[in-house]
mmCIF file of C-alpha atoms and ligand atoms in Angstrom:
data_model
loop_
_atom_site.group_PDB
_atom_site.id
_atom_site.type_symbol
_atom_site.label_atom_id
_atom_site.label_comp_id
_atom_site.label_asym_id
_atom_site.label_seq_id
_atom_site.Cartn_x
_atom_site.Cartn_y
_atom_site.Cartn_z
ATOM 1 C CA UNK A 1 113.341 106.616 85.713
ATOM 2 C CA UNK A 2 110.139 105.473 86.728
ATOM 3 C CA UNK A 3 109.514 101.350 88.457
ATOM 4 C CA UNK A 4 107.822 98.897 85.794
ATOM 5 C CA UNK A 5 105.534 97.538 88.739
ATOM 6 C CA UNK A 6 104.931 99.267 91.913
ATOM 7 C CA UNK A 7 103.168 97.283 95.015
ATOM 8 C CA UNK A 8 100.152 99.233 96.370
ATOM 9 C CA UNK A 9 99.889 98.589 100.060
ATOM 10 C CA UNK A 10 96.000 99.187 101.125
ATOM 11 C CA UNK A 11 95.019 100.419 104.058
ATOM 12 C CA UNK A 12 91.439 101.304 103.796
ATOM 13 C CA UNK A 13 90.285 98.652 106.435
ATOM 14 C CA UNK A 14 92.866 100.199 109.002
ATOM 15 C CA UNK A 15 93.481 103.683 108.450
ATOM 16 C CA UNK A 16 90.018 104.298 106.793
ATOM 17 C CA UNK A 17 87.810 102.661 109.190
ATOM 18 C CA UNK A 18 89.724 103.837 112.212
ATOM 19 C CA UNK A 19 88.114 107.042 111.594
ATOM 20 C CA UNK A 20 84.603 106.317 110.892
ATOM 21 C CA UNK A 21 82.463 108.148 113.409
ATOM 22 C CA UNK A 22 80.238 105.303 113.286
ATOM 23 C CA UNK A 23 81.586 101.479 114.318
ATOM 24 C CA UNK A 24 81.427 99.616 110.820
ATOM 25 C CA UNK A 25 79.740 96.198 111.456
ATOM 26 C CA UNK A 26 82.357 93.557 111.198
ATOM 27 C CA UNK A 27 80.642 91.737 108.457
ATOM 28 C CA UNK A 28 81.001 94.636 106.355
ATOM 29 C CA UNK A 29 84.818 95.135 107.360
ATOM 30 C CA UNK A 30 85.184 91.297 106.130
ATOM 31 C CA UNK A 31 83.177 91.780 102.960
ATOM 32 C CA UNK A 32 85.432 95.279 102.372
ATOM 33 C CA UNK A 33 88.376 93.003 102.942
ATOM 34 C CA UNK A 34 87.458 90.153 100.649
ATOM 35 C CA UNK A 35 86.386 92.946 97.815
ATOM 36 C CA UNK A 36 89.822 94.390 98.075
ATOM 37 C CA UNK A 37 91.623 90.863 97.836
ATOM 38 C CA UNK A 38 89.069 89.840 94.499
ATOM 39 C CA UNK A 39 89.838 93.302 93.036
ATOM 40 C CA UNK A 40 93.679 92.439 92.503
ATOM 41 C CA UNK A 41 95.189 93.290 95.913
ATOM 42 C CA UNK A 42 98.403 91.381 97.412
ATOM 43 C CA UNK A 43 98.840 93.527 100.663
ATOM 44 C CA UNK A 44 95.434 94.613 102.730
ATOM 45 C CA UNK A 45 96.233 96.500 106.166
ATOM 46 C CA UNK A 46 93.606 94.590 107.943
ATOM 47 C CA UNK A 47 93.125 95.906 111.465
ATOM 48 C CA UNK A 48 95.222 96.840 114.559
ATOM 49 C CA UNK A 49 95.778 95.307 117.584
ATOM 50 C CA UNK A 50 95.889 98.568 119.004
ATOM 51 C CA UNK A 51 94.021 99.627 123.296
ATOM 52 C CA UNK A 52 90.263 99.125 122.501
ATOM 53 C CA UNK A 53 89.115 102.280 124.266
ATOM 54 C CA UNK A 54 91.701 104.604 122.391
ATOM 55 C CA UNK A 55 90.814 102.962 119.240
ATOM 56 C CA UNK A 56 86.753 101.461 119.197
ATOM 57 C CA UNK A 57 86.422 101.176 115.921
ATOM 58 C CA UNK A 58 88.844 98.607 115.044
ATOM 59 C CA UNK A 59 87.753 96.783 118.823
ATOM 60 C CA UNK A 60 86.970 93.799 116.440
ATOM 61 C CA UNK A 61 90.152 92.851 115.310
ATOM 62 C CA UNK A 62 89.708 89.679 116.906
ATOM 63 C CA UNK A 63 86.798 88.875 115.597
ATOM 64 C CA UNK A 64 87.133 89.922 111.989
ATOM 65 C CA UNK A 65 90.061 88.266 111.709
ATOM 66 C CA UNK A 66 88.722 84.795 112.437
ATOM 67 C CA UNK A 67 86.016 85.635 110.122
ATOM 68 C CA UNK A 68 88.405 86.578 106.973
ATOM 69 C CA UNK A 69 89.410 84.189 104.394
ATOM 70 C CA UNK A 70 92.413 84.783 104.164
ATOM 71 C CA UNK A 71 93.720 84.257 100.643
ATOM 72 C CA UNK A 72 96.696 82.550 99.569
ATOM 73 C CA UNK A 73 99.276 85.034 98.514
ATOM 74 C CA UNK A 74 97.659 87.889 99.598
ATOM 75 C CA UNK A 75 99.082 89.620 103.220
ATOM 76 C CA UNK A 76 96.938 90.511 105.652
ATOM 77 C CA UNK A 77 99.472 92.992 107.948
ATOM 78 C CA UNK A 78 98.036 94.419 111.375
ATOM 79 C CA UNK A 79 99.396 97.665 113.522
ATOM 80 C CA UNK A 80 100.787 96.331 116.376
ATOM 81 C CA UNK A 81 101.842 99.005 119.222
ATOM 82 C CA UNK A 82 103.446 97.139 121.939
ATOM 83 C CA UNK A 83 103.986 93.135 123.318
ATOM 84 C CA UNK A 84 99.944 93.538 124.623
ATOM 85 C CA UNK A 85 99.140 94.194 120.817
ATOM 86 C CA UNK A 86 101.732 91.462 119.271
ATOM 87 C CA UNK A 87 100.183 88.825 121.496
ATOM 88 C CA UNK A 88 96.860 89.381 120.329
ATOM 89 C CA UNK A 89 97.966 89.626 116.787
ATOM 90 C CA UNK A 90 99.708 86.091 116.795
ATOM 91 C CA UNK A 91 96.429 84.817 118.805
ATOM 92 C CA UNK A 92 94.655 85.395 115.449
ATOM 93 C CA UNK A 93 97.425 83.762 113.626
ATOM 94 C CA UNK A 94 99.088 87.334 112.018
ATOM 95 C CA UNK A 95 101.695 86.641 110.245
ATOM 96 C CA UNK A 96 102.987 90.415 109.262
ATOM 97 C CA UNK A 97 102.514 93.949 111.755
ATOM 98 C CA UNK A 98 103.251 97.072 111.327
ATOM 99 C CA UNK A 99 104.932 99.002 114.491
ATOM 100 C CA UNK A 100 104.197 102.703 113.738
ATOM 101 C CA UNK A 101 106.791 105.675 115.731
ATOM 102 C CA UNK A 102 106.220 109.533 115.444
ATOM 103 C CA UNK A 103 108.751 111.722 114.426
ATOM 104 C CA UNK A 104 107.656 114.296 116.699
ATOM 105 C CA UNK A 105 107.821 114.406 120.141
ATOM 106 C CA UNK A 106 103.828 115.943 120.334
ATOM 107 C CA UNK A 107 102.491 113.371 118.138
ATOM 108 C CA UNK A 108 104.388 110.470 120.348
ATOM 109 C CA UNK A 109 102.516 111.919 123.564
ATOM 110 C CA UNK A 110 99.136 111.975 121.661
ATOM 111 C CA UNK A 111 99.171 109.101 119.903
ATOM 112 C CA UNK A 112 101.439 106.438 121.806
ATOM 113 C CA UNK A 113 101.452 107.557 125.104
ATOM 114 C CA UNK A 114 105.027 108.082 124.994
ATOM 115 C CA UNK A 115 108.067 110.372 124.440
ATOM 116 C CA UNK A 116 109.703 110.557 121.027
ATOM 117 C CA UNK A 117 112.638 108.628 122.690
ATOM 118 C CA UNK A 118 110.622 106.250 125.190
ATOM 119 C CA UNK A 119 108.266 104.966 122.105
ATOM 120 C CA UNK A 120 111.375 102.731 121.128
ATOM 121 C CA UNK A 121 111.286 101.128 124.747
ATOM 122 C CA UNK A 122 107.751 99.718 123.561
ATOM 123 C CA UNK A 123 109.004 99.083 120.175
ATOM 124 C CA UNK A 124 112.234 97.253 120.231
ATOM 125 C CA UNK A 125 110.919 93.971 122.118
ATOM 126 C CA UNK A 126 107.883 93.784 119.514
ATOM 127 C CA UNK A 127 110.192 93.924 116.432
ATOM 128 C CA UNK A 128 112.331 91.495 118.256
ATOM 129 C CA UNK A 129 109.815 88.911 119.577
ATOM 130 C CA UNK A 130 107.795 89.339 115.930
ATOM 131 C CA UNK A 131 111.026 88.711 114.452
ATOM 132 C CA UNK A 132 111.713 85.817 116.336
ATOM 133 C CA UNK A 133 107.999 84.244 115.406
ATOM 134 C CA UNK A 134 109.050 84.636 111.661
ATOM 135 C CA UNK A 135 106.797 87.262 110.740
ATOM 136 C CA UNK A 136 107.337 90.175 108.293
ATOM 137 C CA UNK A 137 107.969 93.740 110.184
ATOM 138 C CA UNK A 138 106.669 96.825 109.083
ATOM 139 C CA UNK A 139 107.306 100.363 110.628
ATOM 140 C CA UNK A 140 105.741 103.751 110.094
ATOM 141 C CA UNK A 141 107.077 106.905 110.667
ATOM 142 C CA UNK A 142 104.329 109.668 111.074
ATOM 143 C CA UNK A 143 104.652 113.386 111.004
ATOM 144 C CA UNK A 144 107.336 113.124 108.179
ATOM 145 C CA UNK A 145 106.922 116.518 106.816
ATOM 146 C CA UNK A 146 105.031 118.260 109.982
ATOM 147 C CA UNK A 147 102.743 118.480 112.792
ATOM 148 C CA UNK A 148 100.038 120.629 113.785
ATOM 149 C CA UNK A 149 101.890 121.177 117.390
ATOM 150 C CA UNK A 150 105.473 121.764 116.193
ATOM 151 C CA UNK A 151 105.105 123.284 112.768
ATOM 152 C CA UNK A 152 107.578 121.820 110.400
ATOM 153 C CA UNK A 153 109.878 118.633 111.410
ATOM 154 C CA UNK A 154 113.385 118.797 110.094
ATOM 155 C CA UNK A 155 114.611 115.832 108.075
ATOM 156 C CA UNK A 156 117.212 114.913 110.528
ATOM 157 C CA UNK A 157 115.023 113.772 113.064
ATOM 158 C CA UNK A 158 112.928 111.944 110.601
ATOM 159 C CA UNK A 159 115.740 110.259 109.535
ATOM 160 C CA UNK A 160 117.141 109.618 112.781
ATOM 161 C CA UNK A 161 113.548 107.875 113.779
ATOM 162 C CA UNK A 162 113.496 105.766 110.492
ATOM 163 C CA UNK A 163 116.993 104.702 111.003
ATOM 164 C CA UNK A 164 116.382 103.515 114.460
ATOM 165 C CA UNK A 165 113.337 101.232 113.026
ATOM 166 C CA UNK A 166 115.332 99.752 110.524
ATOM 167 C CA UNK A 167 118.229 99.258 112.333
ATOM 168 C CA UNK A 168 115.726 96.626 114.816
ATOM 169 C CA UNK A 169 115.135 95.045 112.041
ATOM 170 C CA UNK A 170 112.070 96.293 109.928
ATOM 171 C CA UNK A 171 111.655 95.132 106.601
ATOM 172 C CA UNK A 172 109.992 98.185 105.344
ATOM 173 C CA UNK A 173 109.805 101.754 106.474
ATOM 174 C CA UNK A 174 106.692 103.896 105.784
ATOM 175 C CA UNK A 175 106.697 107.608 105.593
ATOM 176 C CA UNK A 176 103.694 108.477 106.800
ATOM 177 C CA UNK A 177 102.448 112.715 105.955
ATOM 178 C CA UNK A 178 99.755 112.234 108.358
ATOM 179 C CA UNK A 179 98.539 115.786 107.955
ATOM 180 C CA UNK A 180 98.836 115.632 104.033
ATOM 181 C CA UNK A 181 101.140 119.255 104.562
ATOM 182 C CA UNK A 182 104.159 117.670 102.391
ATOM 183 C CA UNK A 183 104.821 119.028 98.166
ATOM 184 C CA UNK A 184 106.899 117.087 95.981
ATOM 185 C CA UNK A 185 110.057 118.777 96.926
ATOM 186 C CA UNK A 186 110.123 117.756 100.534
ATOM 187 C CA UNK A 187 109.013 113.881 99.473
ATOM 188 C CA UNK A 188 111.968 114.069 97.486
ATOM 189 C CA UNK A 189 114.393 115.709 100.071
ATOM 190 C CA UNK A 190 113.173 113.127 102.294
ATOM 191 C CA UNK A 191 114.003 110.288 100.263
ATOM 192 C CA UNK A 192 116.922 111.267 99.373
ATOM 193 C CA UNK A 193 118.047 111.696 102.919
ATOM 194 C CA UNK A 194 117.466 107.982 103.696
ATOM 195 C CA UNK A 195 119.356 106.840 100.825
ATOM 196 C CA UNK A 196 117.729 103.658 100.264
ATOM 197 C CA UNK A 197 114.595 103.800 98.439
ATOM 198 C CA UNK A 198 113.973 100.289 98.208
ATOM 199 C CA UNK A 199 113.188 99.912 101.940
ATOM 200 C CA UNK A 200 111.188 102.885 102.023
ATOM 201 C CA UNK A 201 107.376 102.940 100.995
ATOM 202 C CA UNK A 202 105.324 106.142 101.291
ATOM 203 C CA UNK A 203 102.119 107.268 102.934
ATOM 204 C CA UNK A 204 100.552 110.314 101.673
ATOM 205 C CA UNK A 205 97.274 111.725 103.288
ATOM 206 C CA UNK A 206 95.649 114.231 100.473
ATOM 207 C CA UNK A 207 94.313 116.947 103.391
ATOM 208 C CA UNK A 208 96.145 119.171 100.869
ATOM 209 C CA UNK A 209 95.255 117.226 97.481
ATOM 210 C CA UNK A 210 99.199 116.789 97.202
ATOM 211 C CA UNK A 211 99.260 113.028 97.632
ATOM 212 C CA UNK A 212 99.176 112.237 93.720
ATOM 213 C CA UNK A 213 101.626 114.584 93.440
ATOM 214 C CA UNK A 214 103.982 113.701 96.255
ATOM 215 C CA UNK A 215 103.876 109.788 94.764
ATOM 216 C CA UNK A 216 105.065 110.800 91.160
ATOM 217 C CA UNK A 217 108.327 112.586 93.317
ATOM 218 C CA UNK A 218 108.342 109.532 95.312
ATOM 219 C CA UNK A 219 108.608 107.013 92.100
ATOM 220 C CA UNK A 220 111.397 109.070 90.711
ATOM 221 C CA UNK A 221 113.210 108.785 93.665
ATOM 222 C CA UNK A 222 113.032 105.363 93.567
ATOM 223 C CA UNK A 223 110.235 104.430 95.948
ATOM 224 C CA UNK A 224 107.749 101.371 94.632
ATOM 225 C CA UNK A 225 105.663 100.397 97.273
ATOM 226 C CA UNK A 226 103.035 103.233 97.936
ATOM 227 C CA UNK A 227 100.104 103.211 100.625
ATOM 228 C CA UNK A 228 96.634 103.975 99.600
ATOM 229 C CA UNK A 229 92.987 103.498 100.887
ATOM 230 C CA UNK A 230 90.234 102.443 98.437
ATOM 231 C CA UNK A 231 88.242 105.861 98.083
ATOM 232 C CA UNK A 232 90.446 107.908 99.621
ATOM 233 C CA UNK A 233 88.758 107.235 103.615
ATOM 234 C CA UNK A 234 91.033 107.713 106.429
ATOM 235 C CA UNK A 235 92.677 109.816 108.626
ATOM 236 C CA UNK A 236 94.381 109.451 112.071
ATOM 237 C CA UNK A 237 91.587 110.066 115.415
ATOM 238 C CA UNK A 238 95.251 111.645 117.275
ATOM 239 C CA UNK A 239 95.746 114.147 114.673
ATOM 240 C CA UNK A 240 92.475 115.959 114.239
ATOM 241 C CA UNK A 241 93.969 117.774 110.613
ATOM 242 C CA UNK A 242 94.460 114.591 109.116
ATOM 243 C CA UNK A 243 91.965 113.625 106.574
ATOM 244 C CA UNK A 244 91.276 110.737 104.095
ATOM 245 C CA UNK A 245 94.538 108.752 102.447
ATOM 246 C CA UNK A 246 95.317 108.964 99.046
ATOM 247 C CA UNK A 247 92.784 107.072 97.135
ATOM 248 C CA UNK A 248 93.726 103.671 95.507
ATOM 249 C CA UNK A 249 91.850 104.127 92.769
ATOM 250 C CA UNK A 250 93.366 108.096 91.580
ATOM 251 C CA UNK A 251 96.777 106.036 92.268
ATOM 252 C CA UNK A 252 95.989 103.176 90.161
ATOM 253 C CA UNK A 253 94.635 105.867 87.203
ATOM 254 C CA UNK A 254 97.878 107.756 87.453
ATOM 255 C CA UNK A 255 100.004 104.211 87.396
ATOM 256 C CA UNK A 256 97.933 103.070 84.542
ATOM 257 C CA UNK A 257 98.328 106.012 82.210
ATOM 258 C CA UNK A 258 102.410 105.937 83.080
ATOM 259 C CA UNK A 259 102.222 102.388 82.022
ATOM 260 C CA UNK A 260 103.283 100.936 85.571
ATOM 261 C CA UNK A 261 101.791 97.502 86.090
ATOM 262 C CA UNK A 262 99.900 97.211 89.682
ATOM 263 C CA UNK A 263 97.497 94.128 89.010
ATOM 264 C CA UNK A 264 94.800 95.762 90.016
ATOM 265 C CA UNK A 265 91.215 95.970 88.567
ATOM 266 C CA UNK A 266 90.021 99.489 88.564
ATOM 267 C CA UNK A 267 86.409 98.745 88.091
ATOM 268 C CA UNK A 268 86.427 96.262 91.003
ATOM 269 C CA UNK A 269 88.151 98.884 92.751
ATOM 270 C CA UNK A 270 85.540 101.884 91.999
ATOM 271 C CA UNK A 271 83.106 99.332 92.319
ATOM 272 C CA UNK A 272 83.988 98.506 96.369
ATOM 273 C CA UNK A 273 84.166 102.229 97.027
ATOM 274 C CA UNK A 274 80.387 103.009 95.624
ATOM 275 C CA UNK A 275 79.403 99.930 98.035
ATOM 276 C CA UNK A 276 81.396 101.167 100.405
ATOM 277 C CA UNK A 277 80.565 104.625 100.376
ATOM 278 C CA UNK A 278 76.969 103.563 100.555
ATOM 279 C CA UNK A 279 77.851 101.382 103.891
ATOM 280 C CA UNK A 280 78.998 104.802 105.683
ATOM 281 C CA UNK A 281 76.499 107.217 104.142
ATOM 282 C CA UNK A 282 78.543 109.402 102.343
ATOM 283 C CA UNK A 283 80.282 109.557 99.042
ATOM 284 C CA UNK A 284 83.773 108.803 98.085
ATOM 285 C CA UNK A 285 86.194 111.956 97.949
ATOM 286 C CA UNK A 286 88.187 110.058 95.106
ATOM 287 C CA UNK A 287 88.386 111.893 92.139
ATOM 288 C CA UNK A 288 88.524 109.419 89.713
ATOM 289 C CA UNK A 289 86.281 107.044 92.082
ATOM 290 C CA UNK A 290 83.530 110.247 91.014
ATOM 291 C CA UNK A 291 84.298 110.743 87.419
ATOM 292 C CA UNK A 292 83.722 106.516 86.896
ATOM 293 C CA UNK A 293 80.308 106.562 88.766
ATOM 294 C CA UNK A 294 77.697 106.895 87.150
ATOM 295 C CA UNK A 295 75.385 110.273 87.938
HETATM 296 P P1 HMG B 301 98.788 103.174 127.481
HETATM 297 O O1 HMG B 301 97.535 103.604 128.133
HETATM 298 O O2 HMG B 301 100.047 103.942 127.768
HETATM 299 O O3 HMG B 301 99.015 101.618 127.743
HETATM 300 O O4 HMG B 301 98.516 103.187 125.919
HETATM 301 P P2 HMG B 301 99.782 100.879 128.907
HETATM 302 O O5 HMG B 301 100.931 100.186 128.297
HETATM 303 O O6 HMG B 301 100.038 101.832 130.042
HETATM 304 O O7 HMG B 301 98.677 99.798 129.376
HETATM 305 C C1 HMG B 301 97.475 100.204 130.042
HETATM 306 C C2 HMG B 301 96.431 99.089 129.967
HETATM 307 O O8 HMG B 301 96.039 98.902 128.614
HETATM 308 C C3 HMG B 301 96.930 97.736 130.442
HETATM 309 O O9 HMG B 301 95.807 97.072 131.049
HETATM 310 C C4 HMG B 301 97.265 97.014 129.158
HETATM 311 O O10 HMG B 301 97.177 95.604 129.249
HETATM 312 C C5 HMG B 301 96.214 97.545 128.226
HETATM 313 P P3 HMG B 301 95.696 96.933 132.643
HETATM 314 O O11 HMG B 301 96.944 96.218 133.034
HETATM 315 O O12 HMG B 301 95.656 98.359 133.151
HETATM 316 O O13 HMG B 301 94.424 96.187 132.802
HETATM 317 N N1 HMG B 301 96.729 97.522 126.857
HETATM 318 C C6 HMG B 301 96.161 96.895 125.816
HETATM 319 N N2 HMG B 301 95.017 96.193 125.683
HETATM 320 C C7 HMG B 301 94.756 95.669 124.479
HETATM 321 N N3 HMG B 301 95.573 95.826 123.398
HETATM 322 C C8 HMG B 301 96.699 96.528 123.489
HETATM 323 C C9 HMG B 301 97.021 97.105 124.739
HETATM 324 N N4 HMG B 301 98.061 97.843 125.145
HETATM 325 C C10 HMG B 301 97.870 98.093 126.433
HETATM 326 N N5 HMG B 301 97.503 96.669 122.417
HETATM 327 C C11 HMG B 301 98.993 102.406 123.695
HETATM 328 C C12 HMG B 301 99.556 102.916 125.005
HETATM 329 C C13 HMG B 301 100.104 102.385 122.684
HETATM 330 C C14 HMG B 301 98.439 101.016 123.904
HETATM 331 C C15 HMG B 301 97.848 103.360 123.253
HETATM 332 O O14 HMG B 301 98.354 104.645 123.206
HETATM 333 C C16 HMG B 301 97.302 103.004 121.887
HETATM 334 O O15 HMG B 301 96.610 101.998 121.723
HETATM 335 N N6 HMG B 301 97.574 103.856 120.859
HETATM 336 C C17 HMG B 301 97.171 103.572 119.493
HETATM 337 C C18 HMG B 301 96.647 104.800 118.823
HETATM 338 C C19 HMG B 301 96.303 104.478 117.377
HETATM 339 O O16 HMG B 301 95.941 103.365 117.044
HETATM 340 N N7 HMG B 301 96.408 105.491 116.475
HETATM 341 C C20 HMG B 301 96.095 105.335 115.086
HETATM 342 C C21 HMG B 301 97.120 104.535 114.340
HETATM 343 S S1 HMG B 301 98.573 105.456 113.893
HETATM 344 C C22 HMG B 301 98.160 106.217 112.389
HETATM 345 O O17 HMG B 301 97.027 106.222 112.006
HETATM 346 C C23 HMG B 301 99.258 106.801 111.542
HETATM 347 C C24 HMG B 301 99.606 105.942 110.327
HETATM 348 O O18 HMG B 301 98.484 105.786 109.477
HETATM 349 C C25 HMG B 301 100.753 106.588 109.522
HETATM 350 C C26 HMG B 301 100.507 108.072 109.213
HETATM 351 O O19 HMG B 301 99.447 108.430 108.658
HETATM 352 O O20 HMG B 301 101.435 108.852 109.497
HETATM 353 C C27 HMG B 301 100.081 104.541 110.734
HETATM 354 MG MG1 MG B 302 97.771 107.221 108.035
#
């Protein structure tokens, strides 16, 4: 069967803006923020704490986060890469990251620095110390269904990856197909490998226009927390394939016409993405974001 409610974790700010050619004024990454929070959202991927020169756009983090007003039940979580990263983030008074491991060995070189066995060395003592400080873990796991190095990656060594993240004592593990390559059949292979659904949360890039698709396979597996960007920006600067997320507001319309409760307003939502898309100079390539704006 399908969840009653299912938690939509945004990450427009992060893995939307992270991508922008241009460096989005921090005023307007607040105001994006605060749009997201007053259009029903409960978990906003803020910014990452992540080396300034291998990731400009989101240089700010500082900066916007002592600017946000942050809500009262609403999480604000940052990616966090290593103790450098986590003592920024608690500077700025985070009180959730997100670690975020490669399943592929390629994708650990490009992205982290690191081998697909040495990114753990720069994991473990950030889950640890984050622990320690009370705050909520999350981990990714990227490259789930393939890379555009290796070709395919076989479920074992995704599994064996997400494991090792839970095992240090993540709350959450998200499956991140950074490329957008995945179908329905491999989301649900996947999940069913891991075995435990409710930890698991999924991250679909639409590169593909599979996302939608791979979230319905996700649900009936058992998955409830799913990760999307408000108009479908994003994509990962390491992995040059990767385009935009899939967009909150084609999740939301799917949710809604299944009858899954998300307490989210989709006009607000549609709403932020027209600004939005206005901000960066170029439309939303959200479906549903297009077929609710006016021509
Ligand atoms: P490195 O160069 O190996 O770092 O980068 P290092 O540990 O050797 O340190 C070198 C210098 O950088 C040191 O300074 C550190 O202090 C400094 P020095 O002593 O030479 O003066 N440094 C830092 N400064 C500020 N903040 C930090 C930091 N860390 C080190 N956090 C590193 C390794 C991991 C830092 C680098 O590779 C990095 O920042 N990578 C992040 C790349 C990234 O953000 N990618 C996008 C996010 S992942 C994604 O989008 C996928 C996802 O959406 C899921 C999916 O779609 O699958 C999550
Ligand atoms: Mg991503």
């Amino acid at each position: 069967g399908l969840p009653d409610r299912v938690t939509v974790y945004e990450v427009g700010p992060r893995d939307g803006l992270q991508n922008e050619k241009a460096v989005v004024p921090v005023e307007v990454k607040a105001e994006f923020i605060d749009r997201l929070a007053d259009a029903g959202h409960r978990v906003i991927e803020a910014t990452s704490f992540v080396h300034p020169t291998w990731v400009p756009q989101l240089a700010d983090s500082a900066d916007l986060l002592a600017r946000l007003e942050r809500r009262p039940g609403v999480r604000y979580p940052v990616l966090v890469p290593n103790l450098r990263g986590l003592d920024r983030a608690l500077d700025s008074g985070v009180e959730e990251i997100a670690v975020f491991a490669s399943a592929t060995e390629s994708f650990a070189n490009r992205n982290l620095n690191r081998g697909l066995d040495s990114q753990f060395e720069m994991f473990e003592p950030v889950v640890a110390r984050a622990l320690e400080h009370g705050l909520r873990v999350r981990a990714y796991v990227s490259m789930v269904f393939g890379d555009p190095w290796e070709g395919p990656t076989p479920v074992g060594q995704v599994v064996a990856v997400g494991r090792r993240l839970l095992d240090l004592g993540c709350h959450e593990l998200s499956l991140g197909d950074t490329i957008g390559v995945g179908t329905p059949g491999h989301a649900t292979a996947l999940i069913e490998a891991f075995g435990t659904p409710e930890r698991l949360a999924v991250h679909f890039h639409d590169t593909y226009g599979q996302a939608l698709a791979n979230t319905l396979a996700a649900l009936r597996a058992g998955v409830s927390t799913i990760d999307a960007s408000t108009g479908g920006i994003g994509g990962c600067p390491y992995a040059e394939s990767a385009t935009g997320n899939l967009a909150t507001e084609d999740l939301v319309w799917m949710l809604r016409g299944l009858g899954i409760e998300t307490g989210l307003d989709l006009d607000k939502l549609v709403a932020t993405s027209v600004w939005l898309a206005e901000r960066l100079g170029r439309p939303s390539p959200s479906r549903v974001v297009q077929a609710l704006t006016p021509k």
